[in-house]
mmCIF file of C-alpha atoms in Angstrom:
data_model
loop_
_atom_site.group_PDB
_atom_site.id
_atom_site.type_symbol
_atom_site.label_atom_id
_atom_site.label_comp_id
_atom_site.label_asym_id
_atom_site.label_seq_id
_atom_site.Cartn_x
_atom_site.Cartn_y
_atom_site.Cartn_z
ATOM 1 C CA LEU A 1 0.000 0.000 0.000
ATOM 2 C CA GLN A 2 1.258 3.480 -0.846
ATOM 3 C CA THR A 3 0.228 6.806 0.617
ATOM 4 C CA PHE A 4 1.446 10.387 0.719
ATOM 5 C CA ASP A 5 -0.387 10.927 4.006
ATOM 6 C CA HIS A 6 1.636 9.965 7.088
ATOM 7 C CA ARG A 7 -1.602 9.854 9.076
ATOM 8 C CA VAL A 8 -3.001 7.197 6.726
ATOM 9 C CA ALA A 9 0.239 5.179 6.946
ATOM 10 C CA GLN A 10 -0.007 5.348 10.730
ATOM 11 C CA HIS A 11 -3.639 4.180 10.632
ATOM 12 C CA TRP A 12 -2.822 1.304 8.279
ATOM 13 C CA THR A 13 -0.258 -0.046 10.761
ATOM 14 C CA THR A 14 -3.073 -0.613 13.255
ATOM 15 C CA ILE A 15 -5.029 -2.838 10.853
ATOM 16 C CA ARG A 16 -3.574 -6.325 10.595
ATOM 17 C CA PRO A 17 -2.778 -8.279 8.528
ATOM 18 C CA LEU A 18 -1.747 -5.907 5.782
ATOM 19 C CA PRO A 19 0.760 -5.996 2.980
ATOM 20 C CA SER A 20 3.806 -3.762 3.258
ATOM 21 C CA ILE A 21 3.154 -0.053 3.641
ATOM 22 C CA GLU A 22 5.098 2.659 1.829
ATOM 23 C CA PHE A 23 4.983 6.269 2.953
ATOM 24 C CA MET A 24 5.942 8.701 0.198
ATOM 25 C CA TRP A 25 6.434 12.455 0.331
ATOM 26 C CA SER A 26 7.483 15.365 -1.846
ATOM 27 C CA THR A 27 8.248 18.210 0.555
ATOM 28 C CA PHE A 28 11.698 19.588 1.237
ATOM 29 C CA LEU A 29 11.590 20.004 4.996
ATOM 30 C CA PRO A 30 14.655 20.187 7.197
ATOM 31 C CA LEU A 31 15.601 16.628 8.109
ATOM 32 C CA HIS A 32 15.370 17.455 11.820
ATOM 33 C CA ALA A 33 11.745 18.711 11.630
ATOM 34 C CA GLY A 34 9.266 16.834 13.805
ATOM 35 C CA GLU A 35 5.574 16.034 13.841
ATOM 36 C CA ASP A 36 4.952 19.232 15.805
ATOM 37 C CA ASP A 37 6.607 21.317 13.063
ATOM 38 C CA PRO A 38 3.928 23.516 11.410
ATOM 39 C CA ASP A 39 4.897 22.135 7.994
ATOM 40 C CA CYS A 40 4.258 18.571 9.222
ATOM 41 C CA LYS A 41 0.666 19.280 10.183
ATOM 42 C CA THR A 42 -0.189 18.579 6.554
ATOM 43 C CA PHE A 43 -0.206 15.080 5.129
ATOM 44 C CA ASP A 44 3.049 15.376 3.167
ATOM 45 C CA CYS A 45 5.978 15.360 5.599
ATOM 46 C CA GLY A 46 9.200 13.393 5.273
ATOM 47 C CA ALA A 47 10.834 14.718 8.419
ATOM 48 C CA GLY A 48 13.075 12.420 10.437
ATOM 49 C CA MET A 49 10.815 12.170 13.483
ATOM 50 C CA VAL A 50 7.849 11.244 11.271
ATOM 51 C CA ILE A 51 9.872 8.534 9.518
ATOM 52 C CA SER A 52 11.211 7.156 12.814
ATOM 53 C CA SER A 53 7.746 7.061 14.328
ATOM 54 C CA LEU A 54 6.198 5.321 11.314
ATOM 55 C CA ALA A 55 9.062 2.802 11.123
ATOM 56 C CA ARG A 56 8.595 1.881 14.799
ATOM 57 C CA GLN A 57 4.908 1.279 14.012
ATOM 58 C CA GLY A 58 5.685 -1.078 11.123
ATOM 59 C CA VAL A 59 5.901 1.001 7.935
ATOM 60 C CA ALA A 60 8.347 -0.973 5.791
ATOM 61 C CA PHE A 61 9.217 1.439 2.966
ATOM 62 C CA PHE A 62 9.899 5.152 2.716
ATOM 63 C CA GLY A 63 9.753 6.935 -0.608
ATOM 64 C CA PRO A 64 11.253 10.365 -1.102
ATOM 65 C CA PRO A 65 11.126 11.738 -4.665
ATOM 66 C CA LEU A 66 14.075 11.342 -7.029
ATOM 67 C CA GLN A 67 15.320 14.867 -6.562
ATOM 68 C CA LEU A 68 15.784 14.369 -2.817
ATOM 69 C CA LEU A 69 18.008 11.346 -3.439
ATOM 70 C CA LEU A 70 20.064 12.575 -6.398
ATOM 71 C CA SER A 71 22.535 15.397 -6.786
ATOM 72 C CA SER A 72 25.249 16.442 -9.211
ATOM 73 C CA ALA A 73 29.002 16.546 -8.774
ATOM 74 C CA GLY A 74 30.597 18.046 -11.812
ATOM 75 C CA HIS A 75 28.671 16.455 -14.636
ATOM 76 C CA ARG A 76 27.967 13.209 -12.795
ATOM 77 C CA THR A 77 24.825 12.099 -10.995
ATOM 78 C CA VAL A 78 25.655 11.180 -7.402
ATOM 79 C CA PRO A 79 23.766 10.430 -4.169
ATOM 80 C CA SER A 80 22.584 13.568 -2.400
ATOM 81 C CA ASN A 81 23.543 14.335 1.187
ATOM 82 C CA ALA A 82 19.909 13.722 2.133
ATOM 83 C CA SER A 83 19.984 10.252 0.530
ATOM 84 C CA VAL A 84 22.772 9.175 2.865
ATOM 85 C CA TRP A 85 20.758 10.401 5.848
ATOM 86 C CA TYR A 86 17.463 8.814 4.699
ATOM 87 C CA SER A 87 19.176 5.518 3.874
ATOM 88 C CA ARG A 88 20.845 5.335 7.293
ATOM 89 C CA LEU A 89 17.592 6.236 9.067
ATOM 90 C CA ALA A 90 15.637 3.557 7.191
ATOM 91 C CA ARG A 91 18.268 0.882 7.918
ATOM 92 C CA GLU A 92 18.359 1.806 11.619
ATOM 93 C CA HIS A 93 14.656 0.985 11.784
ATOM 94 C CA GLY A 94 14.752 -2.130 9.614
ATOM 95 C CA ALA A 95 12.959 -0.348 6.783
ATOM 96 C CA ALA A 96 13.966 0.316 3.193
ATOM 97 C CA LEU A 97 14.010 3.253 0.803
ATOM 98 C CA MET A 98 12.118 3.414 -2.442
ATOM 99 C CA SER A 99 11.635 6.386 -4.748
ATOM 100 C CA TRP A 100 9.328 7.757 -7.404
ATOM 101 C CA SER A 101 8.737 8.383 -10.354
ATOM 102 C CA ILE A 102 11.508 7.445 -12.728
ATOM 103 C CA GLU A 103 9.906 8.236 -16.079
ATOM 104 C CA ARG A 104 6.927 10.420 -15.329
ATOM 105 C CA SER A 105 8.286 13.824 -16.295
ATOM 106 C CA GLY A 106 9.505 14.754 -19.701
ATOM 107 C CA CYS A 107 10.504 17.586 -21.946
ATOM 108 C CA SER A 108 7.469 17.266 -24.205
ATOM 109 C CA THR A 109 4.446 19.490 -23.916
ATOM 110 C CA THR A 110 2.280 16.551 -25.014
ATOM 111 C CA ALA A 111 0.562 14.996 -22.030
ATOM 112 C CA ALA A 112 1.671 11.458 -21.322
ATOM 113 C CA THR A 113 -0.836 8.683 -20.715
ATOM 114 C CA PRO A 114 -0.337 5.034 -19.752
ATOM 115 C CA SER A 115 -0.624 4.042 -23.422
ATOM 116 C CA VAL A 116 1.236 6.982 -25.016
ATOM 117 C CA GLN A 117 4.479 8.388 -23.694
ATOM 118 C CA PRO A 118 5.651 11.725 -25.055
ATOM 119 C CA ALA A 119 8.125 11.540 -27.921
ATOM 120 C CA ALA A 120 10.507 14.001 -26.267
ATOM 121 C CA ILE A 121 10.555 12.406 -22.836
ATOM 122 C CA GLY A 122 13.688 13.205 -20.944
ATOM 123 C CA THR A 123 15.168 14.155 -17.622
ATOM 124 C CA CYS A 124 13.293 17.427 -17.266
ATOM 125 C CA ASP A 125 10.783 18.989 -14.920
ATOM 126 C CA TRP A 126 10.170 18.776 -11.174
ATOM 127 C CA TYR A 127 11.314 15.182 -10.696
ATOM 128 C CA TRP A 128 14.777 15.914 -12.070
ATOM 129 C CA GLY A 129 15.229 19.337 -10.469
ATOM 130 C CA SER A 130 18.452 18.389 -8.653
ATOM 131 C CA THR A 131 20.263 17.134 -11.767
ATOM 132 C CA GLU A 132 18.513 18.643 -14.818
ATOM 133 C CA GLY A 133 20.983 20.353 -17.109
ATOM 134 C CA ILE A 134 23.889 19.607 -14.757
ATOM 135 C CA SER A 135 24.380 15.846 -14.866
ATOM 136 C CA SER A 136 21.229 14.686 -16.665
ATOM 137 C CA TYR A 137 20.372 15.827 -20.149
ATOM 138 C CA GLN A 138 18.553 13.082 -22.018
ATOM 139 C CA HIS A 139 16.327 10.062 -21.485
ATOM 140 C CA GLU A 140 19.305 7.694 -21.395
ATOM 141 C CA ASP A 141 20.515 9.451 -18.244
ATOM 142 C CA THR A 142 17.675 7.733 -16.383
ATOM 143 C CA LEU A 143 19.770 4.541 -16.587
ATOM 144 C CA LEU A 144 22.675 6.294 -14.883
ATOM 145 C CA ALA A 145 20.292 7.648 -12.250
ATOM 146 C CA LEU A 146 18.908 4.151 -11.651
ATOM 147 C CA HIS A 147 22.448 2.862 -11.183
ATOM 148 C CA VAL A 148 23.168 5.544 -8.564
ATOM 149 C CA LEU A 149 19.834 4.951 -6.822
ATOM 150 C CA PHE A 150 20.189 1.171 -6.562
ATOM 151 C CA GLN A 151 23.966 0.781 -6.188
ATOM 152 C CA ASP A 152 24.999 3.890 -4.274
ATOM 153 C CA VAL A 153 21.888 5.029 -2.398
ATOM 154 C CA GLY A 154 20.633 1.476 -1.850
ATOM 155 C CA ILE A 155 16.943 1.830 -2.682
ATOM 156 C CA ALA A 156 14.885 -1.374 -2.721
ATOM 157 C CA GLY A 157 12.624 -0.316 -5.599
ATOM 158 C CA ILE A 158 11.241 2.557 -7.596
ATOM 159 C CA PHE A 159 7.696 3.515 -8.487
ATOM 160 C CA ALA A 160 6.966 3.863 -12.186
ATOM 161 C CA ASP A 161 3.859 5.378 -13.735
ATOM 162 C CA PHE A 162 4.340 3.437 -16.958
ATOM 163 C CA PRO A 163 4.827 -0.345 -17.054
#
């Protein structure tokens, strides 16, 4: 089960038996923010205290977006400083990292659908904000990003909008 609402993830842990739960988020909060932080009163909060609390309650996977896990060094895609922190935090609680969404954004103005991907899809837009135009330029760079995510960051999986 996947949710962007940490309150829903918390509720799901009280209902047994359930399949694995993944809590995903998109905000860029300070890693030390807590549940009492005003920005964490909303559903979308990937702060450390929220992750620790959910992990202790049985949430198995945590899914920050690509741009929180990737950075650029020179013209190479590398793990971000936050990815090291999130990976360590997940391991400390026996959980795993996942991410999203590897191919959703693109450089085309044509809207993508499950049956039609845009012809000019590439590493552009919000999802690639930390590497776009610095270490990622074209669709093939998604393979390099996947290598960094799986081999260097240590994610267990990645959400994809298109099969």
